[in-house]
mmCIF file of C-alpha atoms and ligand atoms in Angstrom:
data_model
loop_
_atom_site.group_PDB
_atom_site.id
_atom_site.type_symbol
_atom_site.label_atom_id
_atom_site.label_comp_id
_atom_site.label_asym_id
_atom_site.label_seq_id
_atom_site.Cartn_x
_atom_site.Cartn_y
_atom_site.Cartn_z
ATOM 1 C CA MET A 1 7.977 -40.867 -58.355
ATOM 2 C CA VAL A 2 10.058 -38.393 -57.293
ATOM 3 C CA LYS A 3 9.167 -34.963 -57.644
ATOM 4 C CA LYS A 4 11.071 -31.871 -56.289
ATOM 5 C CA LEU A 5 9.452 -28.042 -56.287
ATOM 6 C CA CYS A 6 10.401 -25.066 -56.320
ATOM 7 C CA LEU A 7 9.836 -23.240 -53.024
ATOM 8 C CA ALA A 8 9.088 -19.746 -52.019
ATOM 9 C CA SER A 9 12.427 -18.996 -51.812
ATOM 10 C CA CYS A 10 12.385 -19.720 -55.473
ATOM 11 C CA LEU A 11 10.321 -16.687 -55.990
ATOM 12 C CA LEU A 12 12.100 -14.126 -53.814
ATOM 13 C CA THR A 13 15.194 -14.915 -55.544
ATOM 14 C CA LEU A 14 13.679 -14.575 -58.697
ATOM 15 C CA GLY A 15 12.791 -11.182 -57.096
ATOM 16 C CA MET A 16 9.157 -11.923 -58.218
ATOM 17 C CA ALA A 17 6.226 -10.322 -55.675
ATOM 18 C CA VAL A 18 4.140 -12.244 -53.998
ATOM 19 C CA SER A 19 0.637 -11.240 -52.093
ATOM 20 C CA ALA A 20 0.040 -12.792 -48.703
ATOM 21 C CA ASN A 21 -3.771 -12.990 -50.561
ATOM 22 C CA SER A 22 -2.517 -14.784 -53.886
ATOM 23 C CA PRO A 23 -3.475 -18.089 -54.462
ATOM 24 C CA MET A 24 0.730 -17.957 -55.147
ATOM 25 C CA ALA A 25 1.359 -16.348 -52.243
ATOM 26 C CA PRO A 26 4.773 -18.154 -50.893
ATOM 27 C CA ALA A 27 3.476 -20.231 -47.614
ATOM 28 C CA ASP A 28 1.006 -22.076 -50.264
ATOM 29 C CA ARG A 29 3.858 -23.168 -52.743
ATOM 30 C CA ALA A 30 6.452 -24.970 -50.042
ATOM 31 C CA THR A 31 6.515 -28.833 -50.436
ATOM 32 C CA PHE A 32 5.161 -31.206 -48.258
ATOM 33 C CA ALA A 33 3.924 -34.767 -49.279
ATOM 34 C CA ILE A 34 2.606 -38.142 -47.650
ATOM 35 C CA ALA A 35 2.820 -41.819 -48.597
ATOM 36 C CA ILE A 36 1.158 -44.595 -47.011
ATOM 37 C CA HIS A 37 1.008 -48.321 -47.066
ATOM 38 C CA GLY A 38 -1.780 -51.072 -45.634
ATOM 39 C CA GLY A 39 0.334 -54.169 -45.815
ATOM 40 C CA ALA A 40 2.667 -56.493 -48.250
ATOM 41 C CA GLY A 41 1.741 -59.473 -48.559
ATOM 42 C CA THR A 42 0.800 -62.417 -51.351
ATOM 43 C CA ILE A 43 -1.787 -59.805 -52.939
ATOM 44 C CA GLU A 44 -3.295 -60.669 -56.301
ATOM 45 C CA LYS A 45 -5.290 -59.298 -58.269
ATOM 46 C CA SER A 46 -6.431 -62.777 -59.807
ATOM 47 C CA ALA A 47 -7.147 -63.526 -56.051
ATOM 48 C CA MET A 48 -9.416 -60.442 -55.777
ATOM 49 C CA THR A 49 -13.041 -59.179 -56.489
ATOM 50 C CA PRO A 50 -13.446 -55.787 -58.699
ATOM 51 C CA ALA A 51 -15.881 -54.471 -55.550
ATOM 52 C CA LYS A 52 -12.707 -55.469 -53.237
ATOM 53 C CA GLU A 53 -10.246 -53.875 -55.434
ATOM 54 C CA SER A 54 -12.033 -50.560 -55.097
ATOM 55 C CA ALA A 55 -12.616 -50.771 -51.376
ATOM 56 C CA TYR A 56 -9.212 -50.838 -50.695
ATOM 57 C CA ARG A 57 -8.152 -48.001 -53.922
ATOM 58 C CA ALA A 58 -11.274 -45.583 -52.414
ATOM 59 C CA LYS A 59 -10.197 -46.611 -48.303
ATOM 60 C CA LEU A 60 -6.432 -46.189 -49.316
ATOM 61 C CA GLU A 61 -6.853 -42.590 -50.943
ATOM 62 C CA GLU A 62 -9.173 -41.727 -48.216
ATOM 63 C CA ALA A 63 -6.306 -42.096 -45.704
ATOM 64 C CA LEU A 64 -3.853 -39.962 -48.452
ATOM 65 C CA ASN A 65 -6.176 -37.527 -48.804
ATOM 66 C CA ALA A 66 -7.350 -37.066 -44.777
ATOM 67 C CA GLY A 67 -2.912 -36.987 -43.878
ATOM 68 C CA TYR A 68 -2.699 -34.675 -47.058
ATOM 69 C CA SER A 69 -5.551 -32.074 -45.879
ATOM 70 C CA VAL A 70 -3.730 -32.135 -42.681
ATOM 71 C CA LEU A 71 0.022 -31.255 -44.737
ATOM 72 C CA GLU A 72 -2.352 -28.552 -46.674
ATOM 73 C CA SER A 73 -3.723 -26.848 -44.524
ATOM 74 C CA ARG A 74 0.151 -26.063 -42.845
ATOM 75 C CA GLY A 75 -0.764 -28.584 -39.872
ATOM 76 C CA THR A 76 2.135 -30.993 -38.527
ATOM 77 C CA SER A 77 3.496 -33.961 -40.271
ATOM 78 C CA ILE A 78 2.998 -36.219 -37.132
ATOM 79 C CA ASP A 79 -0.728 -34.958 -37.296
ATOM 80 C CA ALA A 80 -0.798 -35.972 -40.976
ATOM 81 C CA VAL A 81 0.623 -39.120 -40.416
ATOM 82 C CA ILE A 82 -1.913 -39.794 -37.508
ATOM 83 C CA ALA A 83 -4.866 -38.805 -39.186
ATOM 84 C CA ALA A 84 -4.280 -41.318 -42.183
ATOM 85 C CA ILE A 85 -3.284 -43.703 -40.026
ATOM 86 C CA GLN A 86 -6.138 -43.732 -38.121
ATOM 87 C CA VAL A 87 -8.168 -43.946 -41.157
ATOM 88 C CA LEU A 88 -7.014 -47.370 -41.860
ATOM 89 C CA GLU A 89 -7.314 -48.043 -38.127
ATOM 90 C CA TYR A 90 -10.758 -47.550 -37.949
ATOM 91 C CA SER A 91 -10.912 -49.402 -41.311
ATOM 92 C CA PRO A 92 -11.969 -53.701 -41.198
ATOM 93 C CA LEU A 93 -9.552 -53.955 -44.500
ATOM 94 C CA PHE A 94 -6.757 -53.852 -42.963
ATOM 95 C CA ASN A 95 -4.869 -55.253 -40.182
ATOM 96 C CA ALA A 96 -5.045 -52.864 -37.724
ATOM 97 C CA GLY A 97 -7.060 -51.559 -35.083
ATOM 98 C CA LYS A 98 -10.677 -52.960 -36.316
ATOM 99 C CA GLY A 99 -9.379 -55.119 -38.718
ATOM 100 C CA ALA A 100 -6.689 -56.766 -36.885
ATOM 101 C CA VAL A 101 -5.773 -60.459 -37.325
ATOM 102 C CA TYR A 102 -6.144 -63.076 -34.227
ATOM 103 C CA THR A 103 -3.678 -64.311 -31.955
ATOM 104 C CA TYR A 104 -3.681 -67.961 -31.791
ATOM 105 C CA ASN A 105 -5.561 -67.812 -28.318
ATOM 106 C CA ALA A 106 -8.389 -66.064 -30.628
ATOM 107 C CA GLU A 107 -7.612 -62.705 -29.577
ATOM 108 C CA HIS A 108 -6.632 -59.083 -30.489
ATOM 109 C CA GLU A 109 -3.040 -57.681 -29.435
ATOM 110 C CA LEU A 110 -2.121 -54.104 -31.401
ATOM 111 C CA ASP A 111 0.616 -52.540 -31.649
ATOM 112 C CA ALA A 112 2.419 -49.258 -32.509
ATOM 113 C CA SER A 113 4.339 -46.623 -33.166
ATOM 114 C CA ILE A 114 5.843 -42.985 -34.138
ATOM 115 C CA MET A 115 8.759 -40.558 -34.351
ATOM 116 C CA ASP A 116 9.272 -37.435 -34.777
ATOM 117 C CA GLY A 117 11.755 -36.703 -37.117
ATOM 118 C CA LYS A 118 12.550 -32.869 -36.424
ATOM 119 C CA THR A 119 13.223 -33.743 -32.835
ATOM 120 C CA ARG A 120 13.679 -37.529 -32.841
ATOM 121 C CA GLN A 121 10.917 -38.408 -30.052
ATOM 122 C CA ALA A 122 9.247 -41.297 -30.377
ATOM 123 C CA GLY A 123 6.105 -43.118 -28.681
ATOM 124 C CA ALA A 124 5.156 -46.924 -28.769
ATOM 125 C CA VAL A 125 2.857 -49.477 -27.365
ATOM 126 C CA ALA A 126 2.864 -52.641 -27.578
ATOM 127 C CA GLY A 127 0.119 -55.448 -26.576
ATOM 128 C CA VAL A 128 -2.405 -53.268 -26.431
ATOM 129 C CA LYS A 129 -5.711 -55.018 -26.346
ATOM 130 C CA ARG A 130 -8.456 -52.560 -25.624
ATOM 131 C CA VAL A 131 -7.742 -49.182 -26.628
ATOM 132 C CA ALA A 132 -9.377 -47.986 -30.279
ATOM 133 C CA SER A 133 -6.510 -46.296 -32.404
ATOM 134 C CA PRO A 134 -2.950 -47.743 -30.541
ATOM 135 C CA ILE A 135 -1.303 -45.315 -32.761
ATOM 136 C CA SER A 136 -2.725 -42.447 -31.011
ATOM 137 C CA LEU A 137 -1.733 -43.975 -27.806
ATOM 138 C CA ALA A 138 2.088 -44.299 -29.154
ATOM 139 C CA ARG A 139 1.411 -41.021 -29.729
ATOM 140 C CA MET A 140 0.885 -40.078 -26.001
ATOM 141 C CA VAL A 141 3.427 -42.065 -24.710
ATOM 142 C CA MET A 142 5.212 -40.006 -26.517
ATOM 143 C CA GLU A 143 4.624 -36.497 -25.982
ATOM 144 C CA ASP A 144 3.090 -36.782 -22.394
ATOM 145 C CA SER A 145 5.574 -39.628 -20.775
ATOM 146 C CA PRO A 146 9.115 -39.772 -20.375
ATOM 147 C CA PHE A 147 9.362 -43.155 -21.906
ATOM 148 C CA VAL A 148 9.453 -44.050 -25.697
ATOM 149 C CA MET A 149 7.266 -47.812 -25.317
ATOM 150 C CA LEU A 150 5.141 -49.123 -22.949
ATOM 151 C CA SER A 151 3.764 -52.776 -23.218
ATOM 152 C CA GLY A 152 0.099 -54.773 -21.969
ATOM 153 C CA ALA A 153 -1.504 -53.848 -19.116
ATOM 154 C CA GLY A 154 1.044 -50.765 -18.198
ATOM 155 C CA ALA A 155 0.384 -49.367 -21.702
ATOM 156 C CA GLU A 156 -3.328 -49.489 -20.291
ATOM 157 C CA GLU A 157 -2.898 -48.264 -17.737
ATOM 158 C CA PHE A 158 -1.461 -45.313 -18.535
ATOM 159 C CA ALA A 159 -4.555 -45.152 -21.370
ATOM 160 C CA ARG A 160 -7.048 -45.134 -18.763
ATOM 161 C CA SER A 161 -5.109 -42.336 -16.730
ATOM 162 C CA ARG A 162 -4.743 -39.994 -19.584
ATOM 163 C CA GLY A 163 -8.547 -40.527 -20.677
ATOM 164 C CA VAL A 164 -8.458 -42.323 -23.243
ATOM 165 C CA GLU A 165 -11.741 -44.185 -24.470
ATOM 166 C CA MET A 166 -11.237 -48.051 -23.553
ATOM 167 C CA VAL A 167 -12.757 -50.589 -25.873
ATOM 168 C CA ASP A 168 -13.663 -54.323 -25.412
ATOM 169 C CA ASN A 169 -11.417 -56.650 -27.739
ATOM 170 C CA ALA A 170 -14.390 -58.169 -29.571
ATOM 171 C CA VAL A 171 -14.814 -55.205 -31.189
ATOM 172 C CA PHE A 172 -11.802 -55.807 -33.319
ATOM 173 C CA ASP A 173 -13.615 -58.985 -34.741
ATOM 174 C CA THR A 174 -13.864 -59.572 -37.868
ATOM 175 C CA ASP A 175 -15.526 -62.545 -39.797
ATOM 176 C CA VAL A 176 -12.416 -62.774 -42.649
ATOM 177 C CA ARG A 177 -9.695 -62.317 -40.189
ATOM 178 C CA ARG A 178 -11.321 -65.231 -38.013
ATOM 179 C CA GLU A 179 -11.581 -67.524 -40.591
ATOM 180 C CA GLN A 180 -7.663 -66.843 -41.394
ATOM 181 C CA LEU A 181 -7.421 -68.045 -38.072
ATOM 182 C CA ASP A 182 -8.883 -71.064 -37.761
ATOM 183 C CA LYS A 183 -7.353 -72.192 -41.236
ATOM 184 C CA ALA A 184 -4.088 -71.266 -39.513
ATOM 185 C CA LYS A 185 -4.590 -73.076 -36.542
ATOM 186 C CA GLU A 186 -6.135 -75.775 -38.705
ATOM 187 C CA LYS A 187 -2.905 -76.078 -40.608
ATOM 188 C CA LEU A 188 -0.843 -75.507 -37.543
ATOM 189 C CA ASP A 189 -2.613 -77.859 -35.149
ATOM 190 C CA ARG A 190 -2.338 -80.981 -38.180
ATOM 191 C CA GLN A 191 1.560 -80.390 -37.482
ATOM 192 C CA ASN A 192 1.076 -80.961 -34.128
ATOM 193 C CA THR A 193 3.305 -77.777 -33.065
ATOM 194 C CA GLN A 194 5.783 -78.618 -30.116
ATOM 195 C CA ASP A 195 5.843 -74.912 -29.049
ATOM 196 C CA LYS A 196 9.780 -74.738 -29.721
ATOM 197 C CA ASP A 197 8.957 -74.422 -32.560
ATOM 198 C CA TYR A 198 5.662 -72.601 -32.844
ATOM 199 C CA GLN A 199 7.184 -69.806 -34.933
ATOM 200 C CA ALA A 200 9.063 -72.235 -37.269
ATOM 201 C CA SER A 201 5.594 -73.336 -38.360
ATOM 202 C CA VAL A 202 3.918 -69.922 -38.165
ATOM 203 C CA ASP A 203 6.385 -69.554 -41.232
ATOM 204 C CA THR A 204 4.980 -72.295 -42.939
ATOM 205 C CA LEU A 205 1.165 -70.732 -43.170
ATOM 206 C CA PRO A 206 1.162 -68.997 -46.629
ATOM 207 C CA VAL A 207 1.663 -65.051 -46.146
ATOM 208 C CA ALA A 208 -2.034 -64.052 -47.179
ATOM 209 C CA TYR A 209 -2.527 -65.347 -43.777
ATOM 210 C CA ARG A 210 -0.411 -63.786 -41.092
ATOM 211 C CA MET A 211 0.626 -60.173 -42.630
ATOM 212 C CA GLY A 212 -0.615 -56.856 -42.795
ATOM 213 C CA THR A 213 -0.165 -53.620 -40.610
ATOM 214 C CA VAL A 214 -0.497 -50.056 -42.089
ATOM 215 C CA GLY A 215 1.525 -47.223 -42.346
ATOM 216 C CA ALA A 216 2.363 -43.575 -43.311
ATOM 217 C CA VAL A 217 5.108 -40.950 -43.597
ATOM 218 C CA ALA A 218 4.507 -37.671 -44.871
ATOM 219 C CA LEU A 219 7.268 -34.303 -44.571
ATOM 220 C CA ASP A 220 4.769 -31.042 -43.682
ATOM 221 C CA GLN A 221 5.651 -26.854 -45.102
ATOM 222 C CA HIS A 222 7.399 -26.342 -41.635
ATOM 223 C CA GLY A 223 10.427 -29.211 -43.327
ATOM 224 C CA ASN A 224 9.584 -31.953 -40.762
ATOM 225 C CA LEU A 225 9.519 -35.337 -41.575
ATOM 226 C CA ALA A 226 7.598 -37.543 -39.422
ATOM 227 C CA ALA A 227 6.533 -41.860 -39.598
ATOM 228 C CA GLY A 228 3.711 -43.581 -37.881
ATOM 229 C CA THR A 229 2.787 -47.559 -37.930
ATOM 230 C CA SER A 230 0.145 -49.078 -36.707
ATOM 231 C CA THR A 231 -0.546 -53.545 -36.403
ATOM 232 C CA GLY A 232 -2.576 -56.523 -35.410
ATOM 233 C CA GLY A 233 1.166 -58.116 -36.015
ATOM 234 C CA MET A 234 0.855 -61.715 -37.565
ATOM 235 C CA THR A 235 -2.463 -63.989 -37.399
ATOM 236 C CA ALA A 236 -2.233 -66.895 -34.961
ATOM 237 C CA LYS A 237 1.008 -65.265 -32.956
ATOM 238 C CA ARG A 238 1.598 -66.872 -29.942
ATOM 239 C CA TYR A 239 0.837 -64.411 -27.520
ATOM 240 C CA GLY A 240 3.116 -61.399 -26.059
ATOM 241 C CA ARG A 241 4.850 -61.483 -29.470
ATOM 242 C CA VAL A 242 5.434 -58.281 -30.682
ATOM 243 C CA GLY A 243 6.667 -57.198 -34.164
ATOM 244 C CA ASP A 244 8.852 -54.985 -35.864
ATOM 245 C CA SER A 245 5.874 -52.174 -35.612
ATOM 246 C CA PRO A 246 6.849 -50.602 -32.136
ATOM 247 C CA ILE A 247 10.150 -50.315 -32.522
ATOM 248 C CA ILE A 248 11.731 -47.774 -33.660
ATOM 249 C CA GLY A 249 14.311 -48.187 -36.090
ATOM 250 C CA ALA A 250 13.153 -51.864 -37.113
ATOM 251 C CA GLY A 251 9.268 -50.621 -38.324
ATOM 252 C CA THR A 252 9.583 -46.587 -38.162
ATOM 253 C CA PHE A 253 11.912 -44.240 -38.352
ATOM 254 C CA ALA A 254 12.391 -40.802 -38.809
ATOM 255 C CA ASP A 255 15.070 -38.451 -39.009
ATOM 256 C CA ASN A 256 14.970 -34.891 -40.620
ATOM 257 C CA ARG A 257 18.625 -35.509 -42.311
ATOM 258 C CA SER A 258 18.013 -38.758 -44.059
ATOM 259 C CA CYS A 259 14.454 -39.998 -44.131
ATOM 260 C CA ALA A 260 11.393 -41.126 -42.424
ATOM 261 C CA VAL A 261 10.192 -45.217 -42.971
ATOM 262 C CA SER A 262 7.482 -47.043 -41.950
ATOM 263 C CA ALA A 263 7.605 -50.527 -42.783
ATOM 264 C CA THR A 264 5.131 -53.793 -43.136
ATOM 265 C CA GLY A 265 6.133 -57.663 -43.700
ATOM 266 C CA HIS A 266 8.028 -60.323 -41.580
ATOM 267 C CA GLY A 267 8.340 -58.416 -38.752
ATOM 268 C CA GLU A 268 10.971 -60.748 -36.393
ATOM 269 C CA TYR A 269 13.254 -60.266 -40.236
ATOM 270 C CA PHE A 270 12.665 -56.633 -39.786
ATOM 271 C CA ILE A 271 13.608 -56.394 -36.355
ATOM 272 C CA ARG A 272 17.041 -58.571 -36.899
ATOM 273 C CA TYR A 273 18.111 -55.986 -39.564
ATOM 274 C CA ASN A 274 16.883 -53.394 -38.458
ATOM 275 C CA VAL A 275 15.317 -52.586 -41.116
ATOM 276 C CA ALA A 276 14.020 -48.536 -40.910
ATOM 277 C CA ALA A 277 17.069 -47.620 -39.542
ATOM 278 C CA ASP A 278 19.267 -49.008 -41.807
ATOM 279 C CA ILE A 279 17.719 -47.774 -44.825
ATOM 280 C CA CYS A 280 17.673 -43.570 -43.046
ATOM 281 C CA ALA A 281 21.495 -44.664 -41.979
ATOM 282 C CA ARG A 282 22.229 -45.390 -45.941
ATOM 283 C CA VAL A 283 20.828 -42.303 -47.062
ATOM 284 C CA GLN A 284 22.452 -40.150 -44.496
ATOM 285 C CA TYR A 285 26.224 -41.851 -43.929
ATOM 286 C CA GLN A 286 26.662 -42.745 -47.518
ATOM 287 C CA GLY A 287 24.538 -40.142 -49.410
ATOM 288 C CA LYS A 288 22.510 -42.594 -51.033
ATOM 289 C CA SER A 289 19.385 -41.231 -52.840
ATOM 290 C CA ILE A 290 16.394 -43.030 -50.749
ATOM 291 C CA GLN A 291 15.507 -45.196 -53.679
ATOM 292 C CA ALA A 292 18.786 -46.402 -53.966
ATOM 293 C CA ALA A 293 18.603 -47.643 -50.087
ATOM 294 C CA ALA A 294 15.641 -49.144 -49.915
ATOM 295 C CA ASP A 295 15.907 -51.074 -52.232
ATOM 296 C CA GLU A 296 19.369 -52.261 -51.218
ATOM 297 C CA VAL A 297 17.959 -53.242 -47.746
ATOM 298 C CA ILE A 298 14.537 -54.557 -49.330
ATOM 299 C CA HIS A 299 15.948 -56.624 -51.966
ATOM 300 C CA GLN A 300 19.510 -57.226 -51.572
ATOM 301 C CA VAL A 301 19.522 -57.275 -47.294
ATOM 302 C CA LEU A 302 16.065 -58.478 -46.449
ATOM 303 C CA LYS A 303 15.235 -60.892 -49.541
ATOM 304 C CA PRO A 304 17.695 -63.540 -49.415
ATOM 305 C CA ALA A 305 17.553 -63.305 -45.738
ATOM 306 C CA GLY A 306 14.303 -64.954 -45.982
ATOM 307 C CA GLY A 307 12.532 -61.765 -45.096
ATOM 308 C CA THR A 308 9.367 -60.803 -46.806
ATOM 309 C CA GLY A 309 7.531 -57.547 -46.632
ATOM 310 C CA GLY A 310 7.974 -53.167 -47.654
ATOM 311 C CA VAL A 311 8.331 -49.777 -46.663
ATOM 312 C CA ILE A 312 7.502 -46.566 -47.421
ATOM 313 C CA VAL A 313 9.820 -43.835 -47.754
ATOM 314 C CA MET A 314 10.096 -39.788 -47.897
ATOM 315 C CA ASP A 315 13.607 -37.431 -47.734
ATOM 316 C CA ALA A 316 13.114 -34.191 -46.653
ATOM 317 C CA GLU A 317 12.916 -32.985 -49.936
ATOM 318 C CA GLY A 318 9.358 -35.339 -50.307
ATOM 319 C CA ASN A 319 10.907 -37.765 -52.844
ATOM 320 C CA VAL A 320 8.956 -40.954 -52.544
ATOM 321 C CA THR A 321 9.774 -44.521 -52.506
ATOM 322 C CA LEU A 322 7.788 -47.701 -52.350
ATOM 323 C CA PRO A 323 9.350 -50.672 -52.549
ATOM 324 C CA PHE A 324 8.556 -54.324 -51.757
ATOM 325 C CA ASN A 325 9.517 -58.244 -52.193
ATOM 326 C CA THR A 326 6.413 -59.723 -51.711
ATOM 327 C CA THR A 327 3.342 -59.297 -55.147
ATOM 328 C CA GLY A 328 1.871 -56.950 -53.774
ATOM 329 C CA MET A 329 1.636 -53.837 -51.226
ATOM 330 C CA TYR A 330 -1.412 -51.647 -50.820
ATOM 331 C CA ARG A 331 0.408 -47.935 -51.369
ATOM 332 C CA GLY A 332 0.285 -44.468 -51.949
ATOM 333 C CA SER A 333 1.256 -41.186 -52.397
ATOM 334 C CA ARG A 334 0.219 -37.840 -52.595
ATOM 335 C CA GLN A 335 2.762 -35.136 -52.803
ATOM 336 C CA SER A 336 1.867 -31.038 -53.112
ATOM 337 C CA GLY A 337 -0.085 -29.702 -55.890
ATOM 338 C CA GLY A 338 -0.315 -33.221 -56.690
ATOM 339 C CA LYS A 339 -2.966 -36.075 -56.928
ATOM 340 C CA ALA A 340 -3.595 -39.147 -55.132
ATOM 341 C CA GLU A 341 -2.079 -42.359 -56.397
ATOM 342 C CA VAL A 342 -2.885 -45.978 -55.197
ATOM 343 C CA GLY A 343 -1.306 -49.166 -56.070
ATOM 344 C CA ILE A 344 -1.731 -52.836 -55.436
ATOM 345 C CA PHE A 345 0.043 -54.716 -57.241
ATOM 346 C CA GLY A 346 3.192 -55.062 -58.392
ATOM 347 C CA ASP A 347 2.410 -53.397 -61.591
ATOM 348 C CA SER A 348 0.338 -50.649 -60.105
HETATM 349 N N1 LIG B 1 5.267 -56.215 -39.234
HETATM 350 C C1 LIG B 1 4.180 -56.888 -38.636
HETATM 351 C C2 LIG B 1 4.543 -57.849 -37.205
HETATM 352 O O1 LIG B 1 5.258 -58.352 -37.959
HETATM 353 C C3 LIG B 1 3.719 -57.990 -39.359
HETATM 354 C C4 LIG B 1 3.157 -56.998 -40.866
HETATM 355 O O2 LIG B 1 3.744 -56.021 -40.889
HETATM 356 O O3 LIG B 1 2.583 -57.796 -41.787
HETATM 357 O O4 LIG B 1 4.096 -58.184 -36.465
#
């Protein structure tokens, strides 16, 4: 899925006169693009009803279009990433915000991060329980504090101090996630898990019980990239566990000189392999395309190590690649002038 549009400069080079009010005004012809994901995992068509599939596709499209509208009206890639992610955070279908998975202790602990490719400014929150939109709190940390990451009670106190509306943790409850927790706990308890083996035991759970996350990457008409990620983490995670999603370089990365990445998958591997930053480093220092770099990291580095998941990646020309090493990944992209394209399974 590669697309390069001729920019306004092409028209000027060709000496074509373009009136500012014309539908072909240069400002309207700049390349912009957005891509999103709603989590990777064991997602199979045979296990999904047609109604559920269309609900997922519709919500992915809505999120893409929310981000696209921001870009179309010359908004920033940061605003577009926030707009797209918030649609998914407020939907019970995805593991972020409203649809977040439960910890072993039956609570929700949410993580999110955002990065600006122009400035390499970044903001992140980890383990927040009472903030409706963790991605917007991550943005506040980036723009309104000298820090990159705030966690737990400190992050919530910061949110309150900035007038963010606090909600009850039960706001994030859903029956589906509760059932997933109950099943996961049954399995863990049957194994009579010792504390030291806890993560290993969580690893034995079927992937469908434990994964999900949402994210977005965007290129705006000013030529700036941004990336953001928001998650409830992994089902039955130990309280206090933090995955890759709020970690800059692991789950989220953006730099105009290389690419923007948002990841989803088994966070411990994404942290240890520094996945998002590694992909962009291969682009920047080895001159690889985003597709080559992302394929290498997802299929040749992560998979042999046992790390399952996927990434969405965009370069500074609006090219997009969306590789994953699981059976499916909720995903989509939309480029300037094009239609929203969404996919769920391996073949679409
Ligand atoms: N990466 C997330 C985490 O480990 C989970 C996921 O994307 O499925 O917390």
